[in-house]
Coordinates of C-alpha atoms in Angstrom, one line a residue:
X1 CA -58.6 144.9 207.3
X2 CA -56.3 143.5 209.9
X3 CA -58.3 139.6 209.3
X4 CA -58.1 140.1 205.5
X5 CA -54.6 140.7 206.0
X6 CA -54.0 137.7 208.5
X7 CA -56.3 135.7 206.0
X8 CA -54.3 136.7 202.8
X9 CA -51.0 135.3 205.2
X10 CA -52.3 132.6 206.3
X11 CA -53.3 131.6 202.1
X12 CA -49.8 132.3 201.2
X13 CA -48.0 130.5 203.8
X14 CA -50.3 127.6 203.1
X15 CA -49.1 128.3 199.1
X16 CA -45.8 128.8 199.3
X17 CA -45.6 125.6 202.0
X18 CA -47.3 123.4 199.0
X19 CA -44.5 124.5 196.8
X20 CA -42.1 123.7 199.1
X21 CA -43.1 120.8 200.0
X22 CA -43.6 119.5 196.8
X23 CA -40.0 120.7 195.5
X24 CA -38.6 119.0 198.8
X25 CA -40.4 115.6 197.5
X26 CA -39.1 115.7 193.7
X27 CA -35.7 116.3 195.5
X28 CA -36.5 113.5 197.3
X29 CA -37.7 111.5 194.4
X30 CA -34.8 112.5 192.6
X31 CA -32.4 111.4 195.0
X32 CA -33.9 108.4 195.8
X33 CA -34.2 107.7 191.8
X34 CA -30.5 108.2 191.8
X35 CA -29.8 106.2 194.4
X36 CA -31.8 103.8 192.7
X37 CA -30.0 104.2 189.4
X38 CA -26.3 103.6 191.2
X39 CA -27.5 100.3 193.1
X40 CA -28.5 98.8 189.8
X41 CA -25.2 99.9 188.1
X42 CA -23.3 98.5 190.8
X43 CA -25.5 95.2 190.6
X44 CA -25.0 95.2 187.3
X45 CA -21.1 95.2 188.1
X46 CA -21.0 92.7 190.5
X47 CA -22.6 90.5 188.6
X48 CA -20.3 91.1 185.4
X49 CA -17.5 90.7 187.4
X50 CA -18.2 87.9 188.9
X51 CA -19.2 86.2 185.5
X52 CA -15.9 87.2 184.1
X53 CA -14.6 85.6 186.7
X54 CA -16.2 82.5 186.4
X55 CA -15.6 82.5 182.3
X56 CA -12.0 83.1 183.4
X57 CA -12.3 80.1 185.6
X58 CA -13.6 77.9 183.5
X59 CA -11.2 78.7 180.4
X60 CA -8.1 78.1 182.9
X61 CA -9.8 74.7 184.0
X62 CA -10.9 73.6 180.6
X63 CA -7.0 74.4 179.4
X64 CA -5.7 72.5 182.3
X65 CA -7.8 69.5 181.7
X66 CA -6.9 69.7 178.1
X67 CA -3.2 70.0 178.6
X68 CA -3.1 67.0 180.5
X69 CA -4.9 64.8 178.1
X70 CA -2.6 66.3 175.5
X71 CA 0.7 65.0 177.8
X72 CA -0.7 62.0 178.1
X73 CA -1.6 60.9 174.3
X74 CA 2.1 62.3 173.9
X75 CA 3.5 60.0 176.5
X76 CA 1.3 57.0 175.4
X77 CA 2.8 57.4 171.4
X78 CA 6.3 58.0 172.8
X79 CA 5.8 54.8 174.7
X80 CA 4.9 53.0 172.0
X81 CA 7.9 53.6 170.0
X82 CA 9.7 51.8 172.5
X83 CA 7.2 48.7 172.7
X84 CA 5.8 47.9 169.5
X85 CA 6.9 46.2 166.9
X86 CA 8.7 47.2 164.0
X87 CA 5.7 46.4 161.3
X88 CA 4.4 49.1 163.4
X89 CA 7.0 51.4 163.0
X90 CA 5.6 53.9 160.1
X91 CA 2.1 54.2 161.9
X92 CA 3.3 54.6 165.3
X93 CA 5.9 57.0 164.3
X94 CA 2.9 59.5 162.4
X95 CA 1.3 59.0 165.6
X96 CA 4.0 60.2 167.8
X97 CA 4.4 63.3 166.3
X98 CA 0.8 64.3 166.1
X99 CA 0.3 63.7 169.6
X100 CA 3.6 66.0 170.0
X101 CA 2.2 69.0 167.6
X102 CA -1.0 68.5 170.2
X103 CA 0.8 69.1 173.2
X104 CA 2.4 72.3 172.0
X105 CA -0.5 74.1 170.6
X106 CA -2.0 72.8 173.9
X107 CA 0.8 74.0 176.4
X108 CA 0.9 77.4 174.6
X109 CA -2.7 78.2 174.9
X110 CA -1.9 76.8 179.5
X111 CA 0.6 79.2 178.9
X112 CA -1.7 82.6 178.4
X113 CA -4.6 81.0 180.7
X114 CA -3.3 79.5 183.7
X115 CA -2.8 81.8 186.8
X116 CA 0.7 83.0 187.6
X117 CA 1.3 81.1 190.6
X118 CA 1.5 77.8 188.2
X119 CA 3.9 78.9 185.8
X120 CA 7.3 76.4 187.2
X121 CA 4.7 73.8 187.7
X122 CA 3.4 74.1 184.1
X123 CA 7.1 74.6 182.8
X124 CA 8.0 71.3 184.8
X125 CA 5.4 69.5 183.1
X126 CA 6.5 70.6 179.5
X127 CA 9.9 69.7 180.2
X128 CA 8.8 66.1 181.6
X129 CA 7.0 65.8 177.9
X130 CA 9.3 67.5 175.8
X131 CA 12.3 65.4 177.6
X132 CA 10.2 61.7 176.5
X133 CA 9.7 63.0 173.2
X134 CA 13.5 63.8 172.3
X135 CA 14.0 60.2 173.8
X136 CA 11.7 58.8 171.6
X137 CA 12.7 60.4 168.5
X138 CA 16.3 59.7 169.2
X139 CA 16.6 56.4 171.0
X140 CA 13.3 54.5 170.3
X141 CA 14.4 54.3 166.5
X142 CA 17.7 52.2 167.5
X143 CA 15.6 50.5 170.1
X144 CA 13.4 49.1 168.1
X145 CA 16.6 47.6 165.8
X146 CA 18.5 46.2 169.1
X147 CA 15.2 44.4 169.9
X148 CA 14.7 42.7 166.7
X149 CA 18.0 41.5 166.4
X150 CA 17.2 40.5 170.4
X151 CA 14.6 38.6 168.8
X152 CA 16.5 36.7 166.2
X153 CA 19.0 35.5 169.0
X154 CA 16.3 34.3 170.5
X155 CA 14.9 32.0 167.9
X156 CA 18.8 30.9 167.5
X157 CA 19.1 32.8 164.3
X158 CA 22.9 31.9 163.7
X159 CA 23.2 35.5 161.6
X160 CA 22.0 37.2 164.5
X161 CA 24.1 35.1 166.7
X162 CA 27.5 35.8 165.1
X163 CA 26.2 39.6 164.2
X164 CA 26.0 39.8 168.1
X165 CA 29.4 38.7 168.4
X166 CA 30.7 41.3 165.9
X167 CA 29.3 44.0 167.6
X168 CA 31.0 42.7 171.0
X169 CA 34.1 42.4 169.4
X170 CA 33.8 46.1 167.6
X171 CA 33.3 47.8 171.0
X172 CA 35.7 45.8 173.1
X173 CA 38.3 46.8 170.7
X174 CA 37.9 50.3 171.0
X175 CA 36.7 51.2 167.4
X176 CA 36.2 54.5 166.4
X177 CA 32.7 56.4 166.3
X178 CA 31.0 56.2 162.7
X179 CA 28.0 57.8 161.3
X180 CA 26.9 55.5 158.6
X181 CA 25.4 58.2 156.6
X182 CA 28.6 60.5 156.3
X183 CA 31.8 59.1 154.6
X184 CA 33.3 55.6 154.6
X185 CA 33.6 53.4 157.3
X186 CA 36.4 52.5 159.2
X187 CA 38.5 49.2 158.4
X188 CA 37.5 48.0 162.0
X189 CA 34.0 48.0 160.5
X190 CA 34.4 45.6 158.0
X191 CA 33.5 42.7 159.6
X192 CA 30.5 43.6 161.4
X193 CA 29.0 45.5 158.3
X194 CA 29.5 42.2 156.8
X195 CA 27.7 40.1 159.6
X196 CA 24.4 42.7 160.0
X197 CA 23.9 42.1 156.3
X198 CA 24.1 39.0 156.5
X199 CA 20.6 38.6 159.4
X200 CA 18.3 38.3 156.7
X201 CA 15.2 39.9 158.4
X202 CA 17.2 43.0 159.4
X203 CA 16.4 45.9 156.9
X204 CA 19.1 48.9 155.8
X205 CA 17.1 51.2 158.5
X206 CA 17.9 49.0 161.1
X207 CA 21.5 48.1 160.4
X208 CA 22.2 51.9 159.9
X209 CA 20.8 52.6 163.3
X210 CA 23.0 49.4 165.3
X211 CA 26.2 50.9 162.9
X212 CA 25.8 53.9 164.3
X213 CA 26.0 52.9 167.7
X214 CA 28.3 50.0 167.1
X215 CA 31.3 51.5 168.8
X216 CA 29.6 53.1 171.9
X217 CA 31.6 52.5 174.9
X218 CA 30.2 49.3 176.7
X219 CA 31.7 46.8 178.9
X220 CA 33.6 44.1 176.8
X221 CA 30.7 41.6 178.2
X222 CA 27.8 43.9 178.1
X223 CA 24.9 42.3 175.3
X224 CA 22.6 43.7 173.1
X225 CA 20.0 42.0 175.3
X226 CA 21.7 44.8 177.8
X227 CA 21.3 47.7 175.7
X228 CA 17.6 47.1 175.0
X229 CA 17.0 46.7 178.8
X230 CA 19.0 49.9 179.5
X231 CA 16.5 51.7 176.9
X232 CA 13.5 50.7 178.8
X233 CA 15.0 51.4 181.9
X234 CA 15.5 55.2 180.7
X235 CA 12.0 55.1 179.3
X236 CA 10.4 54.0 183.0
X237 CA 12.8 57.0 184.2
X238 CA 11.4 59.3 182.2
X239 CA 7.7 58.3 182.5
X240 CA 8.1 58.1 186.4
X241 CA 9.7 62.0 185.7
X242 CA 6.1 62.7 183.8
X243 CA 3.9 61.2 186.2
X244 CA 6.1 63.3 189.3
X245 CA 5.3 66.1 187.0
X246 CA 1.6 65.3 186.2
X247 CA 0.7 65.0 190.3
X248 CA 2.3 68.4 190.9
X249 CA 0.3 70.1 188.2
X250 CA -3.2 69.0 189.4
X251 CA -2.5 69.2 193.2
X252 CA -1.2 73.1 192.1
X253 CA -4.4 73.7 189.7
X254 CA -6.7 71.9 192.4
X255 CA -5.3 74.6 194.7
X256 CA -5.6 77.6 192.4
X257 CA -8.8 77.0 190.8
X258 CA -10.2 76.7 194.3
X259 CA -8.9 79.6 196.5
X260 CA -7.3 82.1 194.2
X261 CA -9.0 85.3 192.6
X262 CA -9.1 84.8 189.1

């Protein structure tokens, strides 16, 4: 009795240690499965993050690189508003102000992508551009006219030559200001109205634009030949201002795009 008992003991223990044993390895398994389960969700993170952050990367890079080819096409058609001739003057005009609606769809797209720390660089950049294009769309126009009539002197026009001498004359004696397109001129105007309509290959644009600037302050000797080279000289200020701007941005994006957490 007393070995059937010990038997029938022994049996159970051996059972109930089965049981056991296997509920302690499906815990196991379980466990383990979970464990399993969490590495592969954090894989899976890792790996989206760091994707995002190399979409993120690229987009901010790709905006940058845009933005400065954008600044540059702007510069280049402000540029040639100053330069070109006037047979140009329709074509380079349409030209100028495409490459200026580029720029700002351009700068406002830098202006949602690029990290923080290059916000006063980017804003130093638009106002380099932005700063060329008001020059170009106010001066370049009036340029262009002072450098034709330049021209004629040159070839000894003797229209240009005496239209020169009006306009000396006009500012030396302290004329007033006059906006050809509103009211009447002046009587001090008479005479140099007179002698711009007279150079044959001026057009009406042109001797609007030298009217309207006809009375600026200028030393009594200063030339038109002076007034076309003080327009270039504020064009190579402003395009050294751009290119200032220009090295700042890349050295600042070089710096970003290489050590900073998207």
């Amino acid at each position: 009795m007393g070995t059937e008992i010990t038997v029938a003991l022994i049996g159970a223990a051996g059972v109930c240690g089965t049981i056991a044993g296997t509920i302690v390895g499906a815990r196991i398994q379980t466990q383990g499965g979970h464990a399993q389960a969490q590495a592969a969700r954090d894989a899976a993170d890792t790996a989206a993050q760091s994707a995002r952050r190399q979409a993120l990367h690229d987009l901010r890079w790709a905006t940058l690189t845009a933005l400065l080819r954008a600044a540059a096409e702007c510069m280049e058609a402000t540029e040639h508003l100053f330069i070109s001739s006037q047979a140009r003057a329709d074509a380079d005009r349409a030209e100028f102000e495409r490459a200026h609606h580029t720029f700002r769809l351009v700068y406002a797209e830098a202006e949602l992508a690029t990290p923080p720390n290059l916000e006063n660089v980017l804003k130093h950049m638009n106002r380099a551009v932005m700063g060329a294009y008001q020059a170009g769309k106010s001066r370049a126009p009036t340029e262009r006219a002072l450098r034709a009539l330049e021209e004629l002197i040159q070839e000894g026009d003797p229209a240009a030559v005496r239209a020169k001498e009006c306009l000396i004359q006009l500012r030396a004696a302290g004329a007033p200001l006059w906006n050809p397109y509103r009211g009447s001129p002046p009587p001090e105007y008479a005479e140099v109205i007179e002698a711009l309509y007279a150079v044959p290959r001026l057009d009406r644009s042109q001797v609007r634009l030298l009217l309207g600037t006809a009375a600026v302050p200028h030393e009594c000797e200063r030339t038109v030949h002076d007034n076309v080279r003080g327009a270039r000289q504020e064009w190579a200020e402003r395009r050294n201002t751009y290119r200032d701007a220009r090295r700042e941005l890349i050295a600042a994006a070089r710096d970003a795009m290489s050590t900073a957490e998207a």
